[in-house]
Coordinates of C-alpha atoms in Angstrom, one line a residue:
M38 CA -39.7 -31.4 -47.8
A39 CA -41.2 -35.1 -47.0
V40 CA -39.0 -37.4 -44.2
R41 CA -38.1 -40.5 -46.2
V42 CA -39.8 -43.6 -43.6
G43 CA -38.5 -47.1 -43.3
V44 CA -40.4 -50.0 -41.6
L45 CA -39.9 -53.1 -40.9
G46 CA -42.4 -55.5 -39.8
A47 CA -44.7 -54.0 -43.1
K48 CA -46.2 -57.3 -43.3
G49 CA -47.5 -57.3 -39.7
R50 CA -50.4 -56.1 -37.2
V51 CA -49.5 -52.8 -36.6
G52 CA -46.0 -52.8 -40.0
S53 CA -49.2 -53.2 -42.4
Q54 CA -51.1 -50.1 -40.4
V55 CA -47.9 -47.7 -40.6
C56 CA -47.4 -48.3 -44.6
R57 CA -50.4 -47.2 -45.1
A58 CA -50.7 -44.1 -42.6
V59 CA -46.8 -43.2 -43.6
E60 CA -48.1 -43.2 -47.5
A61 CA -51.6 -41.5 -47.2
A62 CA -49.2 -38.3 -45.3
D63 CA -48.3 -35.6 -46.7
D64 CA -45.3 -35.1 -45.5
T65 CA -44.0 -39.0 -45.2
E66 CA -42.5 -40.9 -47.7
L67 CA -42.2 -44.6 -47.5
V68 CA -39.3 -45.6 -49.3
A69 CA -38.6 -49.1 -47.4
A70 CA -41.0 -51.8 -46.6
V71 CA -39.0 -54.8 -45.3
D72 CA -40.3 -58.3 -43.4
A73 CA -38.4 -60.9 -42.2
G74 CA -36.2 -62.0 -44.9
D75 CA -35.6 -59.3 -47.1
S76 CA -32.3 -57.8 -46.3
L77 CA -32.0 -54.5 -44.4
D78 CA -29.8 -52.9 -46.9
A79 CA -33.2 -51.2 -48.2
L80 CA -33.7 -49.0 -45.2
A81 CA -30.3 -47.3 -46.2
E82 CA -32.6 -44.8 -48.2
A83 CA -34.8 -43.8 -44.9
D84 CA -34.6 -41.2 -42.5
V85 CA -36.4 -42.8 -39.8
V86 CA -37.1 -46.5 -39.6
V87 CA -40.3 -47.7 -38.0
D88 CA -39.3 -51.0 -36.2
F89 CA -43.3 -53.5 -35.0
T90 CA -41.4 -56.5 -35.0
H91 CA -40.5 -59.3 -32.5
P92 CA -38.3 -58.7 -29.2
D93 CA -35.8 -61.7 -30.5
V94 CA -35.1 -60.2 -33.3
V95 CA -35.2 -56.2 -32.8
M96 CA -32.0 -55.5 -30.9
D97 CA -29.7 -56.8 -34.1
H98 CA -32.6 -54.0 -36.4
L99 CA -31.6 -51.1 -34.2
R100 CA -28.2 -52.2 -33.8
W101 CA -27.8 -51.7 -38.5
C102 CA -29.6 -48.7 -37.6
I103 CA -28.1 -46.8 -35.7
E104 CA -24.4 -48.2 -37.3
H105 CA -25.7 -46.6 -40.4
G106 CA -27.4 -43.2 -38.8
L107 CA -30.4 -44.0 -39.2
H108 CA -33.2 -42.9 -36.7
C109 CA -35.8 -45.2 -35.2
V110 CA -39.1 -45.5 -33.7
V111 CA -39.3 -48.0 -32.3
G112 CA -43.0 -50.0 -31.4
T113 CA -41.7 -53.5 -30.5
T114 CA -42.5 -54.9 -27.1
G115 CA -39.6 -56.7 -24.4
F116 CA -37.6 -53.8 -24.0
D117 CA -36.5 -53.8 -19.8
D118 CA -33.4 -51.8 -18.5
A119 CA -30.6 -54.1 -19.2
R120 CA -31.6 -54.0 -23.1
L121 CA -32.4 -50.1 -23.0
D122 CA -28.9 -49.6 -21.6
D123 CA -27.5 -52.0 -24.2
V124 CA -29.3 -49.7 -26.9
R125 CA -28.2 -46.0 -25.0
R126 CA -24.6 -47.8 -24.6
M127 CA -24.9 -47.9 -29.2
L128 CA -26.1 -44.4 -28.7
D129 CA -23.3 -43.5 -27.0
K130 CA -20.6 -44.2 -30.5
S131 CA -23.5 -42.7 -32.8
P132 CA -24.9 -39.4 -30.4
E133 CA -26.3 -37.9 -33.6
V134 CA -29.3 -40.3 -33.6
G135 CA -32.5 -40.5 -32.2
V136 CA -34.8 -43.5 -30.9
I137 CA -37.8 -43.5 -29.6
I138 CA -38.8 -46.7 -27.6
A139 CA -43.0 -46.4 -26.5
P140 CA -45.3 -49.3 -25.1
N141 CA -47.7 -47.8 -26.6
F142 CA -48.3 -45.7 -29.3
S143 CA -52.0 -44.5 -28.8
L144 CA -52.9 -41.3 -27.8
G145 CA -55.4 -42.7 -25.4
A146 CA -53.0 -45.0 -23.7
V147 CA -50.8 -42.2 -23.5
L148 CA -53.2 -40.1 -22.0
M149 CA -54.9 -43.4 -19.7
M150 CA -51.6 -43.1 -17.8
R151 CA -50.5 -40.0 -17.5
F152 CA -54.3 -39.7 -15.7
A153 CA -52.8 -43.0 -13.5
V154 CA -50.5 -41.0 -13.2
S155 CA -51.9 -37.7 -11.5
A156 CA -54.9 -40.5 -9.6
A157 CA -52.7 -42.7 -8.3
P158 CA -51.5 -40.7 -4.7
F159 CA -55.6 -40.3 -3.6
Y160 CA -55.7 -44.2 -3.7
E161 CA -54.0 -46.5 -1.6
W162 CA -54.7 -49.6 -3.9
R163 CA -54.3 -50.1 -7.6
E164 CA -53.8 -53.1 -9.7
I165 CA -53.8 -53.2 -13.7
V166 CA -55.1 -55.5 -16.1
E167 CA -54.0 -55.7 -19.6
L168 CA -56.4 -57.9 -22.5
H169 CA -54.3 -58.3 -25.9
H170 CA -54.5 -60.1 -28.5
P171 CA -53.5 -64.0 -28.1
E172 CA -49.6 -63.9 -30.7
K173 CA -48.8 -61.4 -28.4
A174 CA -45.1 -62.7 -27.4
D175 CA -44.9 -60.9 -23.7
A176 CA -46.9 -60.9 -21.1
P177 CA -47.1 -58.0 -19.1
S178 CA -47.6 -55.4 -21.5
G179 CA -45.0 -53.3 -22.4
T180 CA -47.6 -50.4 -21.9
A181 CA -49.2 -52.4 -18.5
R182 CA -45.2 -52.2 -17.6
R183 CA -44.7 -48.9 -17.8
T184 CA -48.1 -48.1 -16.7
A185 CA -47.2 -50.2 -13.2
E186 CA -44.1 -48.1 -13.4
L187 CA -45.3 -44.6 -13.0
V188 CA -48.1 -44.9 -10.5
A189 CA -45.8 -46.6 -8.7
A190 CA -43.0 -43.6 -9.3
A191 CA -46.4 -41.5 -8.4
R192 CA -46.7 -42.7 -5.4
R193 CA -43.1 -43.2 -3.8
E194 CA -43.3 -38.9 -4.4
A195 CA -46.5 -38.8 -2.3
G196 CA -43.8 -40.4 0.4
F197 CA -46.9 -43.8 0.4
G198 CA -45.0 -47.3 0.6
Q199 CA -46.7 -50.4 -0.3
V200 CA -50.1 -51.1 -0.7
P201 CA -51.9 -53.7 2.4
D202 CA -52.3 -56.9 0.7
A203 CA -54.0 -60.0 3.8
T204 CA -54.0 -62.8 0.9
A205 CA -51.7 -65.8 3.1
T206 CA -52.7 -68.5 0.7
E207 CA -52.3 -68.4 -3.1
L208 CA -51.9 -70.2 -6.2
P209 CA -48.4 -68.9 -8.5
G210 CA -49.9 -66.2 -9.3
A211 CA -53.8 -65.7 -8.9
R212 CA -52.4 -62.7 -8.0
G213 CA -50.9 -61.8 -11.5
A214 CA -48.0 -60.2 -12.0
Q215 CA -45.7 -57.6 -9.4
V216 CA -43.9 -54.7 -11.2
E217 CA -42.7 -52.0 -8.6
G218 CA -45.4 -53.7 -5.7
V219 CA -48.0 -53.2 -8.9
H220 CA -50.2 -56.2 -9.3
V221 CA -50.5 -56.4 -13.3
H222 CA -52.8 -59.2 -15.6
S223 CA -52.4 -60.7 -18.3
V224 CA -55.8 -61.8 -20.4
R225 CA -54.9 -63.1 -24.3
A226 CA -57.8 -64.4 -26.2
R227 CA -58.8 -64.1 -29.5
G228 CA -61.0 -61.9 -30.8
L229 CA -58.8 -58.7 -28.6
V230 CA -56.8 -56.4 -29.7
A231 CA -54.9 -54.0 -26.9
H232 CA -57.0 -52.8 -24.1
Q233 CA -56.1 -52.1 -20.4
E234 CA -57.5 -50.9 -17.5
V235 CA -55.6 -49.4 -14.2
I236 CA -58.4 -49.9 -10.7
L237 CA -57.0 -47.5 -8.1
G238 CA -59.4 -47.8 -4.6
A239 CA -59.4 -46.3 -1.7
A240 CA -62.4 -46.2 1.9
G241 CA -65.8 -46.5 0.3
E242 CA -64.8 -46.6 -3.6
T243 CA -63.4 -47.3 -7.1
L244 CA -61.7 -45.4 -9.9
T245 CA -61.5 -47.5 -13.5
L246 CA -59.1 -45.8 -15.6
R247 CA -60.1 -47.9 -19.3
H248 CA -58.9 -47.7 -22.7
D249 CA -59.2 -49.7 -25.9
S250 CA -57.8 -50.0 -29.2
V251 CA -60.3 -52.0 -31.2
D252 CA -57.7 -51.8 -34.4
R253 CA -54.6 -51.1 -34.9
A254 CA -54.9 -47.9 -36.7
S255 CA -55.1 -46.5 -33.8
F256 CA -51.8 -46.9 -33.1
A257 CA -50.1 -44.4 -36.8
P258 CA -50.9 -41.4 -34.8
G259 CA -48.7 -41.0 -32.1
V260 CA -46.1 -43.0 -34.9
L261 CA -46.4 -40.6 -37.3
L262 CA -45.7 -37.7 -34.1
A263 CA -42.9 -39.8 -33.2
I264 CA -41.6 -39.6 -37.2
H265 CA -41.2 -36.9 -37.3
A266 CA -40.2 -35.4 -33.7
V267 CA -37.2 -38.3 -33.3
A268 CA -34.2 -36.0 -35.7
D269 CA -34.1 -33.7 -33.1
R270 CA -34.1 -35.6 -29.8
P271 CA -31.1 -37.5 -30.1
G272 CA -30.4 -40.2 -28.0
L273 CA -32.9 -42.3 -26.4
T274 CA -36.3 -41.3 -25.7
L275 CA -39.5 -43.7 -23.0
G276 CA -42.7 -43.2 -24.6
I277 CA -44.2 -39.9 -27.1
E278 CA -45.6 -38.5 -23.7
D279 CA -43.2 -35.6 -23.5
L280 CA -44.0 -35.1 -27.7
L281 CA -47.8 -34.4 -27.1
D282 CA -47.1 -31.4 -24.5
L283 CA -49.3 -32.2 -22.1
D284 CA -48.3 -29.7 -19.1

């Protein structure tokens, strides 16, 4: 039986791609395409709701879906620890519901993060540069933030401390934001879609891992993977790494 899918943000850049991918797949059915100003009641026929909207509205969407027993796959950004805790509290009241929130649904981006985690213990210096279109609402991107968190954790597990930095004077923001000690630099420009570099340095060498999404269609395979997995994963799942069976 096909999974019945509702899409929030259906007219947006990514949401429209998701709608097309759901309609094209043999094992999913698009039952609701909801955008700004539309009633959420149309989602009641869905098994899974996909949200690619805006940080200002995504929490209200999640609350409505969870209260109505609908599984959720979320690509909207802007989730910090406080917001994630709020989602967990919502799910405590509906333990049968699954929610997957991922900073990036591109399989290549997930692999880039995985490779960065594997390499991080071997390099003392590491910085992240993320580049996106100018309509992006958050900086740094959710992918960059998540990558920095994973890289920092890998270095802690390897027993490394803070990275030496001789910067004595700087203009505000010149060294970027810091996420758990990792410098993250955000670039916004017309013509970009979603791009990220992880730069790792050691004596005499650098290793640069770069991923480029040049078309938003690159997110569709990961979204479809999450749509099929979410019902079997009650509670909150962060990222789609575990869905890829990378071990």
